[in-house]
Tab-separated table of C-alpha atoms in Angstrom:
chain	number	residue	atom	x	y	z
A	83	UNK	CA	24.725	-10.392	-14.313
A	84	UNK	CA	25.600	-13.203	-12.613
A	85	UNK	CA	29.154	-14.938	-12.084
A	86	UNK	CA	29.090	-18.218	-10.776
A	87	UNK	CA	31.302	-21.024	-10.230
A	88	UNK	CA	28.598	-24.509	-10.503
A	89	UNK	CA	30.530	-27.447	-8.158
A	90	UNK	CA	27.534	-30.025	-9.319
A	91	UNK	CA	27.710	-33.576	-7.812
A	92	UNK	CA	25.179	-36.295	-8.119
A	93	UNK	CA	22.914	-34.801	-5.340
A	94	UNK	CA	23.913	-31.379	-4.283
A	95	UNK	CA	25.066	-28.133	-6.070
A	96	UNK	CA	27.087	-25.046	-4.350
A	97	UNK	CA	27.576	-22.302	-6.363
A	98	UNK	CA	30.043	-19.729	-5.555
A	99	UNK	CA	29.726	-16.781	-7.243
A	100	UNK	CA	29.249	-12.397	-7.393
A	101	UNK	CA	26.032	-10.246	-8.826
A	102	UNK	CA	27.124	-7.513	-10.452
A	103	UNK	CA	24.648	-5.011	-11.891
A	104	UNK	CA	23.924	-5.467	-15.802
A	105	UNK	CA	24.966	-4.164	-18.125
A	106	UNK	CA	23.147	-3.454	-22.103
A	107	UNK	CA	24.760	-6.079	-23.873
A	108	UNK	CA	24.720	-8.863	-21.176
A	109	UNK	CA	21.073	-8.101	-18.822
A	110	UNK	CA	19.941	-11.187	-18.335
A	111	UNK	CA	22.230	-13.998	-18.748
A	112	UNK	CA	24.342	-16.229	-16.772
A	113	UNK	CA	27.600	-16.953	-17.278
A	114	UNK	CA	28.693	-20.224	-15.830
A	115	UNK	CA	32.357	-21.434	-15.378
A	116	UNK	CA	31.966	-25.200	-14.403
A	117	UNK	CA	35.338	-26.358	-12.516
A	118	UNK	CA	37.460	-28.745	-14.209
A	119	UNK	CA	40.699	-28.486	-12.426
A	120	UNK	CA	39.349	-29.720	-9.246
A	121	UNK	CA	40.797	-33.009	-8.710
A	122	UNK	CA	38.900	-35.696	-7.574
A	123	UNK	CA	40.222	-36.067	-4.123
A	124	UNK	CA	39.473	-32.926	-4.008
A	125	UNK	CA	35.214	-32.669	-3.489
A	126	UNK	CA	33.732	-29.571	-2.858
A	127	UNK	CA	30.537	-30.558	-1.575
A	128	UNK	CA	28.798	-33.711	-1.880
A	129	UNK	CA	26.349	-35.673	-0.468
A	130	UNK	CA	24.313	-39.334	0.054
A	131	UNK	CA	20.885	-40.012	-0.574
A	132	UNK	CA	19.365	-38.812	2.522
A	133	UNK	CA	20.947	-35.170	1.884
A	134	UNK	CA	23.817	-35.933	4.623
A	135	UNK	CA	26.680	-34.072	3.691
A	136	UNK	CA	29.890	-36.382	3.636
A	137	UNK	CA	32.409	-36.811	6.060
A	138	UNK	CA	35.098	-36.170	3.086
A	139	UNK	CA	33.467	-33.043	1.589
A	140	UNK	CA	36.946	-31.175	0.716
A	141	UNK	CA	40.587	-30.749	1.708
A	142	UNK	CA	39.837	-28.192	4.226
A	143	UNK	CA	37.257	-29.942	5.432
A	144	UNK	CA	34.813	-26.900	5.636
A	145	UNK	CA	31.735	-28.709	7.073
A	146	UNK	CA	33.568	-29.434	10.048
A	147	UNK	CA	35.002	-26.248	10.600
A	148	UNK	CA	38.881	-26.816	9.751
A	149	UNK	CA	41.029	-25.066	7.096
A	150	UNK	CA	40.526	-21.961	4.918
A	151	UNK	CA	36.892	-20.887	3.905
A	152	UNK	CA	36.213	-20.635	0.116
A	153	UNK	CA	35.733	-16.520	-0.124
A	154	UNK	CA	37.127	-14.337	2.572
A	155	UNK	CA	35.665	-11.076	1.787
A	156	UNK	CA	33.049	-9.560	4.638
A	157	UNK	CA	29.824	-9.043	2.666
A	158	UNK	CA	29.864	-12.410	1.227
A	159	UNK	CA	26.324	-13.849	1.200
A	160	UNK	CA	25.413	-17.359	2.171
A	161	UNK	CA	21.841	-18.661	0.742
A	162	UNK	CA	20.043	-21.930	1.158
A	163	UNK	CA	17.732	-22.957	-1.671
A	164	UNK	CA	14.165	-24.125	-0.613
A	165	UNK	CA	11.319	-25.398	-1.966
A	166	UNK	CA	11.674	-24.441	-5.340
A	167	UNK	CA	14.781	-23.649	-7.355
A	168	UNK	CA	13.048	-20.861	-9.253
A	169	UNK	CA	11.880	-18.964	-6.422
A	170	UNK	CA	16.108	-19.261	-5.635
A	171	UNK	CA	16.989	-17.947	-8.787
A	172	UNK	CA	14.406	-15.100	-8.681
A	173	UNK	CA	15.580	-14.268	-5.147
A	174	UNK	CA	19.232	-13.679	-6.743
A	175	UNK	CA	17.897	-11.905	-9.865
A	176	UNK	CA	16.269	-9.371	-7.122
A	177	UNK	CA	19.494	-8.788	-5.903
A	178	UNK	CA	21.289	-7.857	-9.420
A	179	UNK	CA	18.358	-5.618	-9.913
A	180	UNK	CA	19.075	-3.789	-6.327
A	181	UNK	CA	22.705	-3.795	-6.981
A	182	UNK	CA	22.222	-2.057	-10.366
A	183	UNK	CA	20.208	0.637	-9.085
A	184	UNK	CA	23.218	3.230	-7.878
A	185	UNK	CA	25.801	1.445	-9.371
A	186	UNK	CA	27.037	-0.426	-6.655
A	187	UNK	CA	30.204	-2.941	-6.012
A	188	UNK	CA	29.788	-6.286	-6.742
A	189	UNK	CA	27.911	-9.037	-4.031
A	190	UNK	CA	29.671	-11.770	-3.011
A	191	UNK	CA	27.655	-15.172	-2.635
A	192	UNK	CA	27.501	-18.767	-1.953
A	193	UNK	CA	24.403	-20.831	-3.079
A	194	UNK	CA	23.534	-24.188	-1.818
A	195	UNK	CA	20.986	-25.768	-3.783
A	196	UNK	CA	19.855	-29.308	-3.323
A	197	UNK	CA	17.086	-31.378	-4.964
A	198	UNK	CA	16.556	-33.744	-2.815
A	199	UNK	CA	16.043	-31.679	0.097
A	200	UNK	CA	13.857	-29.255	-2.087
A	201	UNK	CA	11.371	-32.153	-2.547
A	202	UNK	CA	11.464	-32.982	1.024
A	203	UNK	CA	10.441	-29.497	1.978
A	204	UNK	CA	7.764	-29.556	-1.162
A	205	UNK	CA	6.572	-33.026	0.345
A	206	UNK	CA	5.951	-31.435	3.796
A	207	UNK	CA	3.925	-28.929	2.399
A	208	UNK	CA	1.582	-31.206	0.565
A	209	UNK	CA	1.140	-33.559	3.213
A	210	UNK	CA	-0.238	-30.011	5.203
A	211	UNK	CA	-3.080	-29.997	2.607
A	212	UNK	CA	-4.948	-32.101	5.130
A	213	UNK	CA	-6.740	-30.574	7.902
A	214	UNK	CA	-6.774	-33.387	10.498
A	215	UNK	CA	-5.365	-31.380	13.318
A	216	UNK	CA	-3.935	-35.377	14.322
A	217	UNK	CA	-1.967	-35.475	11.083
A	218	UNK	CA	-0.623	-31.407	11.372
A	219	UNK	CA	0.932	-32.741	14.719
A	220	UNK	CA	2.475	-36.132	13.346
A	221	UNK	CA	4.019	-34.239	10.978
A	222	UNK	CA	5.385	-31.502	12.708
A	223	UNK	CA	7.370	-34.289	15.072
A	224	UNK	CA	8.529	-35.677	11.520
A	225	UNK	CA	10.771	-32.231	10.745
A	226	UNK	CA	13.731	-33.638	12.708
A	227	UNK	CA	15.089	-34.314	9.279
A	228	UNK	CA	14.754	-31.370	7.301
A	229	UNK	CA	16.083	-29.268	10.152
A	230	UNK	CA	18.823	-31.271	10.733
A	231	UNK	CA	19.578	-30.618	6.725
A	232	UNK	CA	18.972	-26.797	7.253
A	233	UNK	CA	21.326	-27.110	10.146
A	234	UNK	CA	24.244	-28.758	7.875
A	235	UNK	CA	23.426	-26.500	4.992
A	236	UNK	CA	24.170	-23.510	7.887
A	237	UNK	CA	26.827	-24.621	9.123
A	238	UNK	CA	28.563	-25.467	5.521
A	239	UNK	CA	27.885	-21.784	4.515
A	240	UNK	CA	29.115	-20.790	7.744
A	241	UNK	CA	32.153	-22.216	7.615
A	242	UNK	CA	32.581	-21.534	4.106
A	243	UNK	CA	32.873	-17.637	4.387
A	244	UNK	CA	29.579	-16.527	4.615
A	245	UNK	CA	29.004	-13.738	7.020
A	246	UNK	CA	25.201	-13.288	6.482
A	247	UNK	CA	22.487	-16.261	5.571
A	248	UNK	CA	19.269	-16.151	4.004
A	249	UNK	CA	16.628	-18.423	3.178
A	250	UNK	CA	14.471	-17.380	0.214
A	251	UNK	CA	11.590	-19.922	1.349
A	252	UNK	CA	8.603	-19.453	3.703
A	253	UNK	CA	7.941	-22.742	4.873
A	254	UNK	CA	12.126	-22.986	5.894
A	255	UNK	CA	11.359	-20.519	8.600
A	256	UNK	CA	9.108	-22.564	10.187
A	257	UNK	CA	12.302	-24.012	12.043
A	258	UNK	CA	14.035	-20.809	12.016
A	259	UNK	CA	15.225	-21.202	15.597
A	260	UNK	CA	16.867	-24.989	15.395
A	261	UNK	CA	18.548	-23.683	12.273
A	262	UNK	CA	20.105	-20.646	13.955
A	263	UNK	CA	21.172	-22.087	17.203
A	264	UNK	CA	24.556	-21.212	17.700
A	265	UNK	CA	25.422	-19.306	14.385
A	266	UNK	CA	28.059	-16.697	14.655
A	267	UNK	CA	26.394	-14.955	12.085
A	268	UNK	CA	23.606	-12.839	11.182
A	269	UNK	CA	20.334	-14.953	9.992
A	270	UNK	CA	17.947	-12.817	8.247
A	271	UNK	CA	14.202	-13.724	8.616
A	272	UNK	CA	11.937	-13.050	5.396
A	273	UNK	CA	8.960	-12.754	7.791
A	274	UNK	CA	10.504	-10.074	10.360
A	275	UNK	CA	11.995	-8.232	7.176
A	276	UNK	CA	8.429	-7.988	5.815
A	277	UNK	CA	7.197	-6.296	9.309
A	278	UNK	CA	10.043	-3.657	10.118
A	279	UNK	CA	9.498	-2.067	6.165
A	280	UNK	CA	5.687	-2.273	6.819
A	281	UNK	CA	6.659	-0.232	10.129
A	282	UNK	CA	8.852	1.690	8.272
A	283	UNK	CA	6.199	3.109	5.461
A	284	UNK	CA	4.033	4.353	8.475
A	285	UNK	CA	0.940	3.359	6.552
A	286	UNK	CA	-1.996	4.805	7.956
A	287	UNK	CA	-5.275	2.111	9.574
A	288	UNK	CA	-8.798	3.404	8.754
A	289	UNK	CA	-8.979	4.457	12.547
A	290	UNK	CA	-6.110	6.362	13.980
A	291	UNK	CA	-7.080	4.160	17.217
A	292	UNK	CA	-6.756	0.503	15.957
A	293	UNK	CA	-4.214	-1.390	14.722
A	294	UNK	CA	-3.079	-1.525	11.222
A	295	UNK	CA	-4.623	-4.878	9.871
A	296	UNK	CA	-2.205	-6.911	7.295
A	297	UNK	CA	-3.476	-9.904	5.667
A	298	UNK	CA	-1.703	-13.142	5.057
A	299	UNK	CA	-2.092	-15.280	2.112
A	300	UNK	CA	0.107	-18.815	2.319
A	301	UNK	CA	0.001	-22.364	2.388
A	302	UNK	CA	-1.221	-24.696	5.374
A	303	UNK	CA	2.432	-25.545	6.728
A	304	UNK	CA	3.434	-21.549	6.240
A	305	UNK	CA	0.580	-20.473	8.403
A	306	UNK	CA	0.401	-23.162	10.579
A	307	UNK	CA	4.492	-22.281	11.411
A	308	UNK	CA	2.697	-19.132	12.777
A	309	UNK	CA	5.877	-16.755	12.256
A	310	UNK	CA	4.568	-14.169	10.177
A	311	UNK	CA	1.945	-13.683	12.802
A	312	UNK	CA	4.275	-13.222	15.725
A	313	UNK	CA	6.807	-11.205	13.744
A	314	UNK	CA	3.476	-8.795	12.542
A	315	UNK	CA	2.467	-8.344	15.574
A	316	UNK	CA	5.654	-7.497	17.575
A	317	UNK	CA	5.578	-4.295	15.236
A	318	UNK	CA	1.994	-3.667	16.435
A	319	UNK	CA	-0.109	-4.939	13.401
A	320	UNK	CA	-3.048	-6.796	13.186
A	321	UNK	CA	-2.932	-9.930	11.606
A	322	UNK	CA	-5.600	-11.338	9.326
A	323	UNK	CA	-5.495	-14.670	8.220
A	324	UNK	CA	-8.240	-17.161	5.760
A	325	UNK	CA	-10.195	-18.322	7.659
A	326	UNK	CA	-10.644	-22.566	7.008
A	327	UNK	CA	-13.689	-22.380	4.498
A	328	UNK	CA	-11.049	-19.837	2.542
A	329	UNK	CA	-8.074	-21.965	2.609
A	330	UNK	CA	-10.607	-25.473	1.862
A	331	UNK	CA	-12.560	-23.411	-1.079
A	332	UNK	CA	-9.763	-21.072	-2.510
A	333	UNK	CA	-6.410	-21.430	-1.675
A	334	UNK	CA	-5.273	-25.045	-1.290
A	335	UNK	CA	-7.913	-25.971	-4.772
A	336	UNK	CA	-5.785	-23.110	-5.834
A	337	UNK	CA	-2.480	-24.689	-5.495
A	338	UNK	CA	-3.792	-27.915	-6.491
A	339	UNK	CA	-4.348	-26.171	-9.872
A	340	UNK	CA	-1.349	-24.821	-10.278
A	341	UNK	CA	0.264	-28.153	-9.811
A	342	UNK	CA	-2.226	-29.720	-12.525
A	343	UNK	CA	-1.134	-27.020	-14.780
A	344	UNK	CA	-4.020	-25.046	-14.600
A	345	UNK	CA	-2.975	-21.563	-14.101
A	346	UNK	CA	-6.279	-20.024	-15.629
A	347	UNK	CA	-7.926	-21.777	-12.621
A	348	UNK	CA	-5.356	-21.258	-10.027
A	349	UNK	CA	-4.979	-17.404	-10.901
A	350	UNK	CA	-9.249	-17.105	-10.767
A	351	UNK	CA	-9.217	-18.917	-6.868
A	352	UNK	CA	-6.117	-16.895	-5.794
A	353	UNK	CA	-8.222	-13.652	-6.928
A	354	UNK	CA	-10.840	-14.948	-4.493
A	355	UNK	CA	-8.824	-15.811	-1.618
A	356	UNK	CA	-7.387	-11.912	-2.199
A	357	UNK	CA	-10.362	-10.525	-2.143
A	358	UNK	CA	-11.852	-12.283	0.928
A	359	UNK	CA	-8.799	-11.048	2.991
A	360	UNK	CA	-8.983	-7.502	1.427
A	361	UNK	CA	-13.444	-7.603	2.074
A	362	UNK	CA	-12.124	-8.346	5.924
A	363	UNK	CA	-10.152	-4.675	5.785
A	364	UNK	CA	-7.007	-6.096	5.535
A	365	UNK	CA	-4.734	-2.921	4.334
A	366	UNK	CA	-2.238	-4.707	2.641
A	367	UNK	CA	-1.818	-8.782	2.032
A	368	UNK	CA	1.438	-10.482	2.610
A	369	UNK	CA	1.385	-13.059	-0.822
A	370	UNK	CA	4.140	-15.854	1.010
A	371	UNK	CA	3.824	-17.936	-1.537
A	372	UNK	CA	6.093	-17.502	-4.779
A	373	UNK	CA	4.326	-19.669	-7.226
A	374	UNK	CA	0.732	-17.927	-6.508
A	375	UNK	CA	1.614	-14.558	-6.687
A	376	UNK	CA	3.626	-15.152	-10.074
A	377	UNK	CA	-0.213	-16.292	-10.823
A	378	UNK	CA	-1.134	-12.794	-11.208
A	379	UNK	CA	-0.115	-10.922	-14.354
A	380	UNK	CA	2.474	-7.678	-14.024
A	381	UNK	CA	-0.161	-4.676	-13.407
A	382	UNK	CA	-2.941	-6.630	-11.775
A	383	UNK	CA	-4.630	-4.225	-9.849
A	384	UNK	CA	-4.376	-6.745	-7.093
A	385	UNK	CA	-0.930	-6.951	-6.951
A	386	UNK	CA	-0.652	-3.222	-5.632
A	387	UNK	CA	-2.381	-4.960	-2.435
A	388	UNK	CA	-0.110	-7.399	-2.560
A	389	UNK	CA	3.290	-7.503	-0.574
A	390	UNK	CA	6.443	-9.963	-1.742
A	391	UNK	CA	8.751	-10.838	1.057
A	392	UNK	CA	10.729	-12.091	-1.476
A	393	UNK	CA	11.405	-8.643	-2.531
A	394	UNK	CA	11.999	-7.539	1.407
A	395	UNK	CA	14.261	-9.902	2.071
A	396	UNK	CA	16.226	-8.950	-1.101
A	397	UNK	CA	16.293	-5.113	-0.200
A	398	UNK	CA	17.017	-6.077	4.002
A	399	UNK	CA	20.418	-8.064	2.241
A	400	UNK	CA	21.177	-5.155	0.144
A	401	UNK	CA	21.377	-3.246	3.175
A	402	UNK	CA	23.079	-5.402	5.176
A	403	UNK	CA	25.779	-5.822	2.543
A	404	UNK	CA	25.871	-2.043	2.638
A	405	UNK	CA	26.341	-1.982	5.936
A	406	UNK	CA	28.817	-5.075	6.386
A	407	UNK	CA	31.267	-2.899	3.684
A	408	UNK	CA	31.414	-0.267	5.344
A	409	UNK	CA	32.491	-1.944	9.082
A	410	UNK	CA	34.887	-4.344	7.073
């Protein structure tokens, strides 16, 4: 279950809140308790147009550093929406699920979500459908906004009480660096969370000799970032990605289905990108994208091949809250 506080304003939503594992009666639903004492000299967070965050955000001015942060307990989880909201909520239904397992104490969070920066991000990605090497580079100097949101979104959370981030989005990691320049605390990365529990399950290549081979299925700006291959391959893995007749053919008509509506069509070409990868004896494929692998119905045999970092990410934050109680 989820228990949230919702501070909406016209262009940016924190949510403050705890997952706590469900129980019979309530699995499943959301309780929200919308604020209504909060005077209006008195704005949480808020925002213009352009996503910048305002210089008169709150009494204790938390974006700037000054005055008392909104939760002060140790374990307390900041997390900065992405590219879609869903993929967000999923992300924090993962964690009720983990929390729920052995019965476990409450996690402490704080959710920024923003729309407007979500379509920026989602804008980016399209405009990496393109394979004009020209373009890839025009807009990869073009970023200087949407890390300079990450960076505020950071530092709010920061500042706010959180002592570990995440970012339940592939493509925000391309700019993992910028965003995590002088943070005072932890930053998980999806991608390097993916490779140490890959490490971890020993899995076996075909010969003892050679690498283990792990495929990557994702969009243009995702691969193009290049982090899942560097994190891979610091654990000693060797990284397979589509080739360009792949990603032309199968994946991006894929994703261009899915955002026509067509799911039939988009699950059929995501099968084929799968099994392309899988053909070139990749062990396992990395699926960092979370609209295409919710494609694939529950019990696809393909999804056994398949690995979420979604669901890595979720299970590296478990333990880190683990971990954080028991230092605090």
């Amino acid at each position: 279950m989820l228990d949230v506080m919702s501070f909406s304003y016209p262009f940016q939503t924190l949510l403050l809140g705890c997952v706590t594992p469900p129980t019979p009666r309530y699995f499943g639903r959301t309780r929200w308790c919308h604020v209504q004492a909060t005077p209006p000299s008195s704005v949480i967070l808020n925002a213009d147009e352009s996503g910048k965050f305002s210089e008169k955000i709150h009494a204790t001015n938390l974006a700037s550093g000054r005055g008392a942060p909104f939760v002060t307990q140790g374990s307390t989880v900041g997390i900065i929406g992405g590219v879609s909201v869903d993929a967000t909520l999923k992300f924090l239904r993962k964690l009720v699920e983990l929390s729920s397992e052995d019965g476990g104490n409450s996690i402490p969070f704080l959710l920024c979500s923003d729309p407007l920066f979500s379509k920026e991000l989602l804008s980016f990605e399209r405009s990496y459908f393109v394979s004009s090497p020209s373009k890839a580079e025009n807009l990869k100097l073009d970023s200087s906004s949407i890390v300079h949101s990450l960076r505020n979104k950071r530092v709010f959370l920061e500042n706010s009480g959180a002592s570990c981030i995440v970012m339940p989005c592939n493509v925000s990691h391309s700019w993992y660096e910028q965003v995590c320049e002088g943070c005072s605390v932890p930053v998980l990365h999806m991608a390097e969370c993916v490779a140490k529990e890959l490490k971890e399950a020993k899995l076996k290549p075909l010969e003892a000799s050679s690498p283990l081979p792990i495929g990557v299925l994702a969009t243009n700006a995702t691969l193009a970032a290049g982090f899942y291959k560097e994190k891979l391959q610091n654990e000693g893995f060797e990284v397979i990605l589509p080739d360009r007749a792949t990603m032309e053919h199968t994946v991006i008509p894929a994703i261009e289905a899915l955002n026509r509506k067509d799911m039939e069509g988009a699950c059929n070409l995501l099968r084929i990108a799968l099994q392309v990868l899988l053909v070139r004896a990749a062990n396992s494929v990395i699926l960092a994208s979370d609209d295409m692998r919710d494609l694939l119905p529950p019990g696809d045999p393909l999804l056994k091949k398949c690995v979420d970092p979604m669901d890595a990410l979720a299970r590296s934050t478990m333990k880190w809250v683990k971990s954080s109680g028991r230092n605090t």
